Amino acid sequence: MDRRAKKKLAGLILIILLAAAGGMKAGSFLPVIGSHQTPANTYLSGYYIENAMEHTHAANIVTAVLADYRGFDTLFETCVLFLSGIATLMVLFSKAKVKDRRAKEEPEEPVLPGEDERGRGGSILDTSFRIIVPIVMIYGIYVLFHGELSLGGGFQAGALIASAYLMDRIAPGFETRMGEIKEENMLIVAGLGTFLYAFTGILPMLFGGKFLEYEKLPFGNLVKGGAAGLHGAGILMIEIGVTICVMSVIMTILEVVLERTEFDDD
């Protein structure tokens, strides 16, 4: 091992030791996992159950916690997801697409007249996905708009819509339906979703409120129900932003992997 390699190894070991020491020190300030003395197991959960409806006007306590009590934290979770999409694209963007490599390495074989390259199995999958994909899309939208009232929300809706895209993407005859979406464009859309979340939090501040104080949104003439209606509109806005971000990031990662990974079926 040369001198340069030894320095890199020593630096790596030092970073690992420092990270371990920092993690152990930070862990000493955190509550013990499973302890009955933690705030969540003493008074916090009961407080949410008793006051969530009154404070947030949301029928679903989970939505109340994520979109109101922990709204700032959920914003950062959305940002982390957006950054993961950027990181994936940066790592794999320079790698040539499989179809481009194959086009250079192998001559394209002509398809004979009347020949169906999908085969019988491909036709069955194609027909099945034509039925399943719209249903999953509709269910994803339903989960988005129903998140404030019952089970659902932006993360689940984004994952469902992205799953519908994946099914359509891998189905035979894909290019004849949705078409290929560029990864860069999908990542821009994910950024717009994150921006919508942040903008929903900042907008009340422009009208004398606090960050994510939905009752201060300037939609009083458009939304019925007073404070409850404004709160519902604010939650819906951030849920739409989360849905857009989650959907676009998952689609970006899937597209990058599918386009730049060669699956050997032999």
PDB file of N, CA, C and O in Angstrom, residues 10-84:
ATOM      1  N   ALA A  10      -6.354   6.139   6.679  1.00  0.00           N
ATOM      2  CA  ALA A  10      -6.318   6.758   8.007  1.00  0.00           C
ATOM      3  C   ALA A  10      -7.415   7.809   8.145  1.00  0.00           C
ATOM      4  O   ALA A  10      -8.065   7.914   9.189  1.00  0.00           O
ATOM      5  N   GLY A  11      -7.617   8.589   7.082  1.00  0.00           N
ATOM      6  CA  GLY A  11      -8.673   9.595   7.114  1.00  0.00           C
ATOM      7  C   GLY A  11     -10.055   8.966   7.243  1.00  0.00           C
ATOM      8  O   GLY A  11     -10.907   9.463   7.981  1.00  0.00           O
ATOM      9  N   LEU A  12     -10.269   7.861   6.539  1.00  0.00           N
ATOM     10  CA  LEU A  12     -11.550   7.166   6.614  1.00  0.00           C
ATOM     11  C   LEU A  12     -11.797   6.618   8.021  1.00  0.00           C
ATOM     12  O   LEU A  12     -12.905   6.750   8.564  1.00  0.00           O
ATOM     13  N   ILE A  13     -10.756   6.023   8.615  1.00  0.00           N
ATOM     14  CA  ILE A  13     -10.888   5.487   9.974  1.00  0.00           C
ATOM     15  C   ILE A  13     -11.188   6.614  10.963  1.00  0.00           C
ATOM     16  O   ILE A  13     -12.026   6.475  11.867  1.00  0.00           O
ATOM     17  N   LEU A  14     -10.533   7.768  10.778  1.00  0.00           N
ATOM     18  CA  LEU A  14     -10.751   8.908  11.670  1.00  0.00           C
ATOM     19  C   LEU A  14     -12.193   9.418  11.560  1.00  0.00           C
ATOM     20  O   LEU A  14     -12.836   9.717  12.577  1.00  0.00           O
ATOM     21  N   ILE A  15     -12.699   9.483  10.345  1.00  0.00           N
ATOM     22  CA  ILE A  15     -14.080   9.936  10.143  1.00  0.00           C
ATOM     23  C   ILE A  15     -15.063   8.980  10.798  1.00  0.00           C
ATOM     24  O   ILE A  15     -16.019   9.399  11.460  1.00  0.00           O
ATOM     25  N   ILE A  16     -14.808   7.676  10.654  1.00  0.00           N
ATOM     26  CA  ILE A  16     -15.692   6.677  11.267  1.00  0.00           C
ATOM     27  C   ILE A  16     -15.677   6.800  12.785  1.00  0.00           C
ATOM     28  O   ILE A  16     -16.727   6.756  13.448  1.00  0.00           O
ATOM     29  N   LEU A  17     -14.481   6.980  13.371  1.00  0.00           N
ATOM     30  CA  LEU A  17     -14.380   7.113  14.824  1.00  0.00           C
ATOM     31  C   LEU A  17     -15.076   8.373  15.322  1.00  0.00           C
ATOM     32  O   LEU A  17     -15.779   8.348  16.344  1.00  0.00           O
ATOM     33  N   LEU A  18     -14.886   9.484  14.603  1.00  0.00           N
ATOM     34  CA  LEU A  18     -15.529  10.735  15.013  1.00  0.00           C
ATOM     35  C   LEU A  18     -17.052  10.634  14.898  1.00  0.00           C
ATOM     36  O   LEU A  18     -17.783  11.123  15.768  1.00  0.00           O
ATOM     37  N   ALA A  19     -17.515  10.011  13.807  1.00  0.00           N
ATOM     38  CA  ALA A  19     -18.959   9.847  13.624  1.00  0.00           C
ATOM     39  C   ALA A  19     -19.542   8.949  14.715  1.00  0.00           C
ATOM     40  O   ALA A  19     -20.627   9.224  15.253  1.00  0.00           O
ATOM     41  N   ALA A  20     -18.813   7.884  15.068  1.00  0.00           N
ATOM     42  CA  ALA A  20     -19.290   6.987  16.126  1.00  0.00           C
ATOM     43  C   ALA A  20     -19.328   7.694  17.472  1.00  0.00           C
ATOM     44  O   ALA A  20     -20.296   7.567  18.234  1.00  0.00           O
ATOM     45  N   ALA A  21     -18.289   8.479  17.763  1.00  0.00           N
ATOM     46  CA  ALA A  21     -18.256   9.206  19.037  1.00  0.00           C
ATOM     47  C   ALA A  21     -19.367  10.249  19.093  1.00  0.00           C
ATOM     48  O   ALA A  21     -20.041  10.401  20.117  1.00  0.00           O
ATOM     49  N   GLY A  22     -19.575  10.957  17.976  1.00  0.00           N
ATOM     50  CA  GLY A  22     -20.648  11.947  17.937  1.00  0.00           C
ATOM     51  C   GLY A  22     -22.016  11.305  18.073  1.00  0.00           C
ATOM     52  O   GLY A  22     -22.896  11.835  18.759  1.00  0.00           O
ATOM     53  N   GLY A  23     -22.201  10.150  17.425  1.00  0.00           N
ATOM     54  CA  GLY A  23     -23.481   9.457  17.530  1.00  0.00           C
ATOM     55  C   GLY A  23     -23.752   8.969  18.940  1.00  0.00           C
ATOM     56  O   GLY A  23     -24.883   9.055  19.433  1.00  0.00           O
ATOM     57  N   MET A  24     -22.722   8.454  19.609  1.00  0.00           N
ATOM     58  CA  MET A  24     -22.898   7.982  20.986  1.00  0.00           C
ATOM     59  C   MET A  24     -23.198   9.134  21.932  1.00  0.00           C
ATOM     60  O   MET A  24     -24.024   9.008  22.850  1.00  0.00           O
ATOM     61  N   LYS A  25     -22.548  10.273  21.689  1.00  0.00           N
ATOM     62  CA  LYS A  25     -22.802  11.444  22.536  1.00  0.00           C
ATOM     63  C   LYS A  25     -24.220  11.962  22.316  1.00  0.00           C
ATOM     64  O   LYS A  25     -24.936  12.292  23.283  1.00  0.00           O
ATOM     65  N   ALA A  26     -24.647  12.037  21.065  1.00  0.00           N
ATOM     66  CA  ALA A  26     -26.006  12.489  20.776  1.00  0.00           C
ATOM     67  C   ALA A  26     -27.036  11.512  21.308  1.00  0.00           C
ATOM     68  O   ALA A  26     -28.102  11.907  21.790  1.00  0.00           O
ATOM     69  N   GLY A  27     -26.727  10.215  21.241  1.00  0.00           N
ATOM     70  CA  GLY A  27     -27.653   9.214  21.728  1.00  0.00           C
ATOM     71  C   GLY A  27     -27.876   9.282  23.224  1.00  0.00           C
ATOM     72  O   GLY A  27     -28.939   8.875  23.719  1.00  0.00           O
ATOM     73  N   SER A  28     -26.900   9.805  23.951  1.00  0.00           N
ATOM     74  CA  SER A  28     -27.063   9.905  25.403  1.00  0.00           C
ATOM     75  C   SER A  28     -28.125  10.920  25.796  1.00  0.00           C
ATOM     76  O   SER A  28     -28.646  10.875  26.916  1.00  0.00           O
ATOM     77  N   PHE A  29     -28.454  11.862  24.897  1.00  0.00           N
ATOM     78  CA  PHE A  29     -29.473  12.866  25.188  1.00  0.00           C
ATOM     79  C   PHE A  29     -30.860  12.424  24.742  1.00  0.00           C
ATOM     80  O   PHE A  29     -31.848  13.074  25.073  1.00  0.00           O
ATOM     81  N   LEU A  30     -30.943  11.356  23.977  1.00  0.00           N
ATOM     82  CA  LEU A  30     -32.220  10.904  23.437  1.00  0.00           C
ATOM     83  C   LEU A  30     -32.913   9.959  24.416  1.00  0.00           C
ATOM     84  O   LEU A  30     -32.242   9.276  25.202  1.00  0.00           O
ATOM     85  N   PRO A  31     -34.237   9.906  24.385  1.00  0.00           N
ATOM     86  CA  PRO A  31     -34.948   8.987  25.282  1.00  0.00           C
ATOM     87  C   PRO A  31     -34.669   7.539  24.915  1.00  0.00           C
ATOM     88  O   PRO A  31     -34.392   7.207  23.762  1.00  0.00           O
ATOM     89  N   VAL A  32     -34.783   6.672  25.885  1.00  0.00           N
ATOM     90  CA  VAL A  32     -34.546   5.250  25.670  1.00  0.00           C
ATOM     91  C   VAL A  32     -35.684   4.671  24.842  1.00  0.00           C
ATOM     92  O   VAL A  32     -36.867   4.944  25.101  1.00  0.00           O
ATOM     93  N   ILE A  33     -35.341   3.882  23.850  1.00  0.00           N
ATOM     94  CA  ILE A  33     -36.362   3.287  22.981  1.00  0.00           C
ATOM     95  C   ILE A  33     -37.240   2.332  23.791  1.00  0.00           C
ATOM     96  O   ILE A  33     -36.745   1.441  24.482  1.00  0.00           O
ATOM     97  N   GLY A  34     -38.546   2.537  23.693  1.00  0.00           N
ATOM     98  CA  GLY A  34     -39.488   1.683  24.404  1.00  0.00           C
ATOM     99  C   GLY A  34     -39.743   2.071  25.842  1.00  0.00           C
ATOM    100  O   GLY A  34     -40.546   1.420  26.528  1.00  0.00           O
ATOM    101  N   SER A  35     -39.081   3.134  26.305  1.00  0.00           N
ATOM    102  CA  SER A  35     -39.265   3.541  27.690  1.00  0.00           C
ATOM    103  C   SER A  35     -40.670   4.127  27.893  1.00  0.00           C
ATOM    104  O   SER A  35     -41.168   4.883  27.058  1.00  0.00           O
ATOM    105  N   HIS A  36     -41.294   3.806  29.032  1.00  0.00           N
ATOM    106  CA  HIS A  36     -42.621   4.326  29.352  1.00  0.00           C
ATOM    107  C   HIS A  36     -42.563   5.747  29.905  1.00  0.00           C
ATOM    108  O   HIS A  36     -43.612   6.351  30.154  1.00  0.00           O
ATOM    109  N   GLN A  37     -41.370   6.281  30.073  1.00  0.00           N
ATOM    110  CA  GLN A  37     -41.222   7.623  30.615  1.00  0.00           C
ATOM    111  C   GLN A  37     -41.027   8.678  29.529  1.00  0.00           C
ATOM    112  O   GLN A  37     -40.838   9.843  29.849  1.00  0.00           O
ATOM    113  N   THR A  38     -41.033   8.288  28.274  1.00  0.00           N
ATOM    114  CA  THR A  38     -40.867   9.240  27.194  1.00  0.00           C
ATOM    115  C   THR A  38     -42.123  10.097  27.054  1.00  0.00           C
ATOM    116  O   THR A  38     -43.227   9.675  27.437  1.00  0.00           O
ATOM    117  N   PRO A  39     -42.003  11.317  26.519  1.00  0.00           N
ATOM    118  CA  PRO A  39     -43.183  12.182  26.365  1.00  0.00           C
ATOM    119  C   PRO A  39     -44.313  11.532  25.573  1.00  0.00           C
ATOM    120  O   PRO A  39     -45.485  11.716  25.897  1.00  0.00           O
ATOM    121  N   ALA A  40     -43.971  10.759  24.540  1.00  0.00           N
ATOM    122  CA  ALA A  40     -45.012  10.132  23.728  1.00  0.00           C
ATOM    123  C   ALA A  40     -45.823   9.131  24.525  1.00  0.00           C
ATOM    124  O   ALA A  40     -47.009   8.926  24.257  1.00  0.00           O
ATOM    125  N   ASN A  41     -45.198   8.486  25.505  1.00  0.00           N
ATOM    126  CA  ASN A  41     -45.891   7.458  26.295  1.00  0.00           C
ATOM    127  C   ASN A  41     -46.474   7.994  27.603  1.00  0.00           C
ATOM    128  O   ASN A  41     -47.090   7.242  28.353  1.00  0.00           O
ATOM    129  N   THR A  42     -46.266   9.279  27.900  1.00  0.00           N
ATOM    130  CA  THR A  42     -46.810   9.842  29.136  1.00  0.00           C
ATOM    131  C   THR A  42     -47.981  10.782  28.855  1.00  0.00           C
ATOM    132  O   THR A  42     -49.130  10.439  29.090  1.00  0.00           O
ATOM    133  N   TYR A  43     -47.673  11.963  28.320  1.00  0.00           N
ATOM    134  CA  TYR A  43     -48.745  12.955  28.174  1.00  0.00           C
ATOM    135  C   TYR A  43     -49.008  13.377  26.727  1.00  0.00           C
ATOM    136  O   TYR A  43     -50.098  13.838  26.395  1.00  0.00           O
ATOM    137  N   LEU A  44     -48.007  13.197  25.816  1.00  0.00           N
ATOM    138  CA  LEU A  44     -48.122  13.782  24.488  1.00  0.00           C
ATOM    139  C   LEU A  44     -49.215  13.124  23.650  1.00  0.00           C
ATOM    140  O   LEU A  44     -50.037  13.810  23.023  1.00  0.00           O
ATOM    141  N   SER A  45     -49.244  11.785  23.633  1.00  0.00           N
ATOM    142  CA  SER A  45     -50.252  11.087  22.837  1.00  0.00           C
ATOM    143  C   SER A  45     -51.658  11.434  23.306  1.00  0.00           C
ATOM    144  O   SER A  45     -52.568  11.683  22.496  1.00  0.00           O
ATOM    145  N   GLY A  46     -51.856  11.453  24.617  1.00  0.00           N
ATOM    146  CA  GLY A  46     -53.164  11.817  25.153  1.00  0.00           C
ATOM    147  C   GLY A  46     -53.559  13.237  24.791  1.00  0.00           C
ATOM    148  O   GLY A  46     -54.738  13.518  24.510  1.00  0.00           O
ATOM    149  N   TYR A  47     -52.572  14.137  24.785  1.00  0.00           N
ATOM    150  CA  TYR A  47     -52.856  15.530  24.420  1.00  0.00           C
ATOM    151  C   TYR A  47     -53.330  15.631  22.975  1.00  0.00           C
ATOM    152  O   TYR A  47     -54.286  16.357  22.668  1.00  0.00           O
ATOM    153  N   TYR A  48     -52.652  14.895  22.081  1.00  0.00           N
ATOM    154  CA  TYR A  48     -53.066  14.902  20.671  1.00  0.00           C
ATOM    155  C   TYR A  48     -54.489  14.356  20.518  1.00  0.00           C
ATOM    156  O   TYR A  48     -55.319  14.926  19.806  1.00  0.00           O
ATOM    157  N   ILE A  49     -54.766  13.252  21.176  1.00  0.00           N
ATOM    158  CA  ILE A  49     -56.075  12.622  21.037  1.00  0.00           C
ATOM    159  C   ILE A  49     -57.190  13.545  21.531  1.00  0.00           C
ATOM    160  O   ILE A  49     -58.258  13.639  20.924  1.00  0.00           O
ATOM    161  N   GLU A  50     -56.940  14.246  22.638  1.00  0.00           N
ATOM    162  CA  GLU A  50     -57.976  15.086  23.234  1.00  0.00           C
ATOM    163  C   GLU A  50     -58.140  16.433  22.530  1.00  0.00           C
ATOM    164  O   GLU A  50     -59.249  16.993  22.526  1.00  0.00           O
ATOM    165  N   ASN A  51     -57.071  16.964  21.941  1.00  0.00           N
ATOM    166  CA  ASN A  51     -57.125  18.341  21.448  1.00  0.00           C
ATOM    167  C   ASN A  51     -56.933  18.499  19.946  1.00  0.00           C
ATOM    168  O   ASN A  51     -57.076  19.608  19.435  1.00  0.00           O
ATOM    169  N   ALA A  52     -56.576  17.412  19.236  1.00  0.00           N
ATOM    170  CA  ALA A  52     -56.263  17.555  17.807  1.00  0.00           C
ATOM    171  C   ALA A  52     -57.442  18.110  17.014  1.00  0.00           C
ATOM    172  O   ALA A  52     -57.276  19.007  16.177  1.00  0.00           O
ATOM    173  N   MET A  53     -58.618  17.603  17.245  1.00  0.00           N
ATOM    174  CA  MET A  53     -59.787  18.046  16.497  1.00  0.00           C
ATOM    175  C   MET A  53     -60.067  19.522  16.743  1.00  0.00           C
ATOM    176  O   MET A  53     -60.348  20.291  15.818  1.00  0.00           O
ATOM    177  N   GLU A  54     -59.970  19.950  17.996  1.00  0.00           N
ATOM    178  CA  GLU A  54     -60.253  21.348  18.334  1.00  0.00           C
ATOM    179  C   GLU A  54     -59.201  22.291  17.785  1.00  0.00           C
ATOM    180  O   GLU A  54     -59.518  23.374  17.281  1.00  0.00           O
ATOM    181  N   HIS A  55     -57.936  21.881  17.861  1.00  0.00           N
ATOM    182  CA  HIS A  55     -56.851  22.768  17.442  1.00  0.00           C
ATOM    183  C   HIS A  55     -56.678  22.824  15.923  1.00  0.00           C
ATOM    184  O   HIS A  55     -56.363  23.882  15.369  1.00  0.00           O
ATOM    185  N   THR A  56     -56.816  21.674  15.249  1.00  0.00           N
ATOM    186  CA  THR A  56     -56.471  21.595  13.830  1.00  0.00           C
ATOM    187  C   THR A  56     -57.675  21.477  12.906  1.00  0.00           C
ATOM    188  O   THR A  56     -57.516  21.621  11.690  1.00  0.00           O
ATOM    189  N   HIS A  57     -58.843  21.181  13.433  1.00  0.00           N
ATOM    190  CA  HIS A  57     -60.056  20.999  12.624  1.00  0.00           C
ATOM    191  C   HIS A  57     -59.918  19.838  11.639  1.00  0.00           C
ATOM    192  O   HIS A  57     -60.640  19.780  10.651  1.00  0.00           O
ATOM    193  N   ALA A  58     -58.983  18.925  11.898  1.00  0.00           N
ATOM    194  CA  ALA A  58     -58.786  17.759  11.035  1.00  0.00           C
ATOM    195  C   ALA A  58     -59.378  16.531  11.713  1.00  0.00           C
ATOM    196  O   ALA A  58     -59.099  16.258  12.888  1.00  0.00           O
ATOM    197  N   ALA A  59     -60.222  15.794  10.987  1.00  0.00           N
ATOM    198  CA  ALA A  59     -60.868  14.613  11.556  1.00  0.00           C
ATOM    199  C   ALA A  59     -59.888  13.471  11.769  1.00  0.00           C
ATOM    200  O   ALA A  59     -60.120  12.592  12.607  1.00  0.00           O
ATOM    201  N   ASN A  60     -58.807  13.432  11.003  1.00  0.00           N
ATOM    202  CA  ASN A  60     -57.808  12.372  11.102  1.00  0.00           C
ATOM    203  C   ASN A  60     -56.662  12.856  11.986  1.00  0.00           C
ATOM    204  O   ASN A  60     -55.967  13.821  11.642  1.00  0.00           O
ATOM    205  N   ILE A  61     -56.449  12.194  13.130  1.00  0.00           N
ATOM    206  CA  ILE A  61     -55.418  12.640  14.067  1.00  0.00           C
ATOM    207  C   ILE A  61     -54.030  12.527  13.450  1.00  0.00           C
ATOM    208  O   ILE A  61     -53.157  13.366  13.691  1.00  0.00           O
ATOM    209  N   VAL A  62     -53.797  11.481  12.648  1.00  0.00           N
ATOM    210  CA  VAL A  62     -52.489  11.317  12.005  1.00  0.00           C
ATOM    211  C   VAL A  62     -52.192  12.504  11.098  1.00  0.00           C
ATOM    212  O   VAL A  62     -51.091  13.071  11.115  1.00  0.00           O
ATOM    213  N   THR A  63     -53.172  12.909  10.308  1.00  0.00           N
ATOM    214  CA  THR A  63     -52.998  14.080   9.452  1.00  0.00           C
ATOM    215  C   THR A  63     -52.787  15.331  10.289  1.00  0.00           C
ATOM    216  O   THR A  63     -51.970  16.191   9.946  1.00  0.00           O
ATOM    217  N   ALA A  64     -53.513  15.442  11.397  1.00  0.00           N
ATOM    218  CA  ALA A  64     -53.354  16.604  12.274  1.00  0.00           C
ATOM    219  C   ALA A  64     -51.923  16.706  12.801  1.00  0.00           C
ATOM    220  O   ALA A  64     -51.332  17.798  12.847  1.00  0.00           O
ATOM    221  N   VAL A  65     -51.352  15.561  13.182  1.00  0.00           N
ATOM    222  CA  VAL A  65     -49.994  15.565  13.717  1.00  0.00           C
ATOM    223  C   VAL A  65     -48.979  15.900  12.635  1.00  0.00           C
ATOM    224  O   VAL A  65     -48.108  16.760  12.806  1.00  0.00           O
ATOM    225  N   LEU A  66     -49.095  15.235  11.484  1.00  0.00           N
ATOM    226  CA  LEU A  66     -48.101  15.403  10.423  1.00  0.00           C
ATOM    227  C   LEU A  66     -48.196  16.752   9.736  1.00  0.00           C
ATOM    228  O   LEU A  66     -47.178  17.343   9.361  1.00  0.00           O
ATOM    229  N   ALA A  67     -49.425  17.258   9.543  1.00  0.00           N
ATOM    230  CA  ALA A  67     -49.603  18.481   8.763  1.00  0.00           C
ATOM    231  C   ALA A  67     -49.746  19.726   9.627  1.00  0.00           C
ATOM    232  O   ALA A  67     -49.743  20.834   9.085  1.00  0.00           O
ATOM    233  N   ASP A  68     -49.862  19.562  10.940  1.00  0.00           N
ATOM    234  CA  ASP A  68     -50.033  20.730  11.799  1.00  0.00           C
ATOM    235  C   ASP A  68     -49.012  20.749  12.927  1.00  0.00           C
ATOM    236  O   ASP A  68     -48.088  21.562  12.918  1.00  0.00           O
ATOM    237  N   TYR A  69     -49.145  19.848  13.873  1.00  0.00           N
ATOM    238  CA  TYR A  69     -48.217  19.840  15.007  1.00  0.00           C
ATOM    239  C   TYR A  69     -46.779  19.636  14.543  1.00  0.00           C
ATOM    240  O   TYR A  69     -45.858  20.253  15.083  1.00  0.00           O
ATOM    241  N   ARG A  70     -46.592  18.765  13.559  1.00  0.00           N
ATOM    242  CA  ARG A  70     -45.242  18.478  13.046  1.00  0.00           C
ATOM    243  C   ARG A  70     -45.106  18.918  11.593  1.00  0.00           C
ATOM    244  O   ARG A  70     -44.366  18.324  10.820  1.00  0.00           O
ATOM    245  N   GLY A  71     -45.806  19.980  11.215  1.00  0.00           N
ATOM    246  CA  GLY A  71     -45.784  20.437   9.825  1.00  0.00           C
ATOM    247  C   GLY A  71     -44.403  20.857   9.360  1.00  0.00           C
ATOM    248  O   GLY A  71     -44.005  20.596   8.220  1.00  0.00           O
ATOM    249  N   PHE A  72     -43.644  21.514  10.245  1.00  0.00           N
ATOM    250  CA  PHE A  72     -42.292  21.943   9.878  1.00  0.00           C
ATOM    251  C   PHE A  72     -41.390  20.738   9.659  1.00  0.00           C
ATOM    252  O   PHE A  72     -40.576  20.712   8.723  1.00  0.00           O
ATOM    253  N   ASP A  73     -41.536  19.718  10.502  1.00  0.00           N
ATOM    254  CA  ASP A  73     -40.746  18.500  10.368  1.00  0.00           C
ATOM    255  C   ASP A  73     -41.096  17.762   9.077  1.00  0.00           C
ATOM    256  O   ASP A  73     -40.210  17.250   8.379  1.00  0.00           O
ATOM    257  N   THR A  74     -42.383  17.721   8.753  1.00  0.00           N
ATOM    258  CA  THR A  74     -42.805  17.046   7.519  1.00  0.00           C
ATOM    259  C   THR A  74     -42.263  17.768   6.294  1.00  0.00           C
ATOM    260  O   THR A  74     -41.947  17.137   5.280  1.00  0.00           O
ATOM    261  N   LEU A  75     -42.143  19.097   6.371  1.00  0.00           N
ATOM    262  CA  LEU A  75     -41.547  19.850   5.267  1.00  0.00           C
ATOM    263  C   LEU A  75     -40.110  19.404   5.027  1.00  0.00           C
ATOM    264  O   LEU A  75     -39.693  19.203   3.878  1.00  0.00           O
ATOM    265  N   PHE A  76     -39.355  19.225   6.093  1.00  0.00           N
ATOM    266  CA  PHE A  76     -37.968  18.790   5.933  1.00  0.00           C
ATOM    267  C   PHE A  76     -37.897  17.352   5.430  1.00  0.00           C
ATOM    268  O   PHE A  76     -36.964  16.996   4.698  1.00  0.00           O
ATOM    269  N   GLU A  77     -38.851  16.506   5.827  1.00  0.00           N
ATOM    270  CA  GLU A  77     -38.894  15.157   5.274  1.00  0.00           C
ATOM    271  C   GLU A  77     -39.112  15.203   3.761  1.00  0.00           C
ATOM    272  O   GLU A  77     -38.497  14.424   3.013  1.00  0.00           O
ATOM    273  N   THR A  78     -39.972  16.111   3.316  1.00  0.00           N
ATOM    274  CA  THR A  78     -40.197  16.269   1.880  1.00  0.00           C
ATOM    275  C   THR A  78     -38.934  16.767   1.185  1.00  0.00           C
ATOM    276  O   THR A  78     -38.592  16.303   0.090  1.00  0.00           O
ATOM    277  N   CYS A  79     -38.223  17.686   1.835  1.00  0.00           N
ATOM    278  CA  CYS A  79     -36.968  18.187   1.253  1.00  0.00           C
ATOM    279  C   CYS A  79     -35.922  17.078   1.162  1.00  0.00           C
ATOM    280  O   CYS A  79     -35.182  16.993   0.172  1.00  0.00           O
ATOM    281  N   VAL A  80     -35.857  16.236   2.195  1.00  0.00           N
ATOM    282  CA  VAL A  80     -34.906  15.116   2.168  1.00  0.00           C
ATOM    283  C   VAL A  80     -35.212  14.176   1.016  1.00  0.00           C
ATOM    284  O   VAL A  80     -34.314  13.700   0.305  1.00  0.00           O
ATOM    285  N   LEU A  81     -36.499  13.919   0.793  1.00  0.00           N
ATOM    286  CA  LEU A  81     -36.882  13.058  -0.321  1.00  0.00           C
ATOM    287  C   LEU A  81     -36.492  13.689  -1.651  1.00  0.00           C
ATOM    288  O   LEU A  81     -35.995  13.010  -2.557  1.00  0.00           O
ATOM    289  N   PHE A  82     -36.700  14.990  -1.778  1.00  0.00           N
ATOM    290  CA  PHE A  82     -36.313  15.707  -2.991  1.00  0.00           C
ATOM    291  C   PHE A  82     -34.804  15.625  -3.212  1.00  0.00           C
ATOM    292  O   PHE A  82     -34.333  15.384  -4.338  1.00  0.00           O
ATOM    293  N   LEU A  83     -34.033  15.779  -2.143  1.00  0.00           N
ATOM    294  CA  LEU A  83     -32.576  15.694  -2.259  1.00  0.00           C
ATOM    295  C   LEU A  83     -32.121  14.283  -2.634  1.00  0.00           C
ATOM    296  O   LEU A  83     -31.118  14.124  -3.333  1.00  0.00           O
ATOM    297  N   SER A  84     -32.860  13.265  -2.183  1.00  0.00           N
ATOM    298  CA  SER A  84     -32.504  11.894  -2.555  1.00  0.00           C
ATOM    299  C   SER A  84     -32.674  11.692  -4.063  1.00  0.00           C
ATOM    300  O   SER A  84     -31.880  10.982  -4.695  1.00  0.00           O
TER     301      SER A  84
END
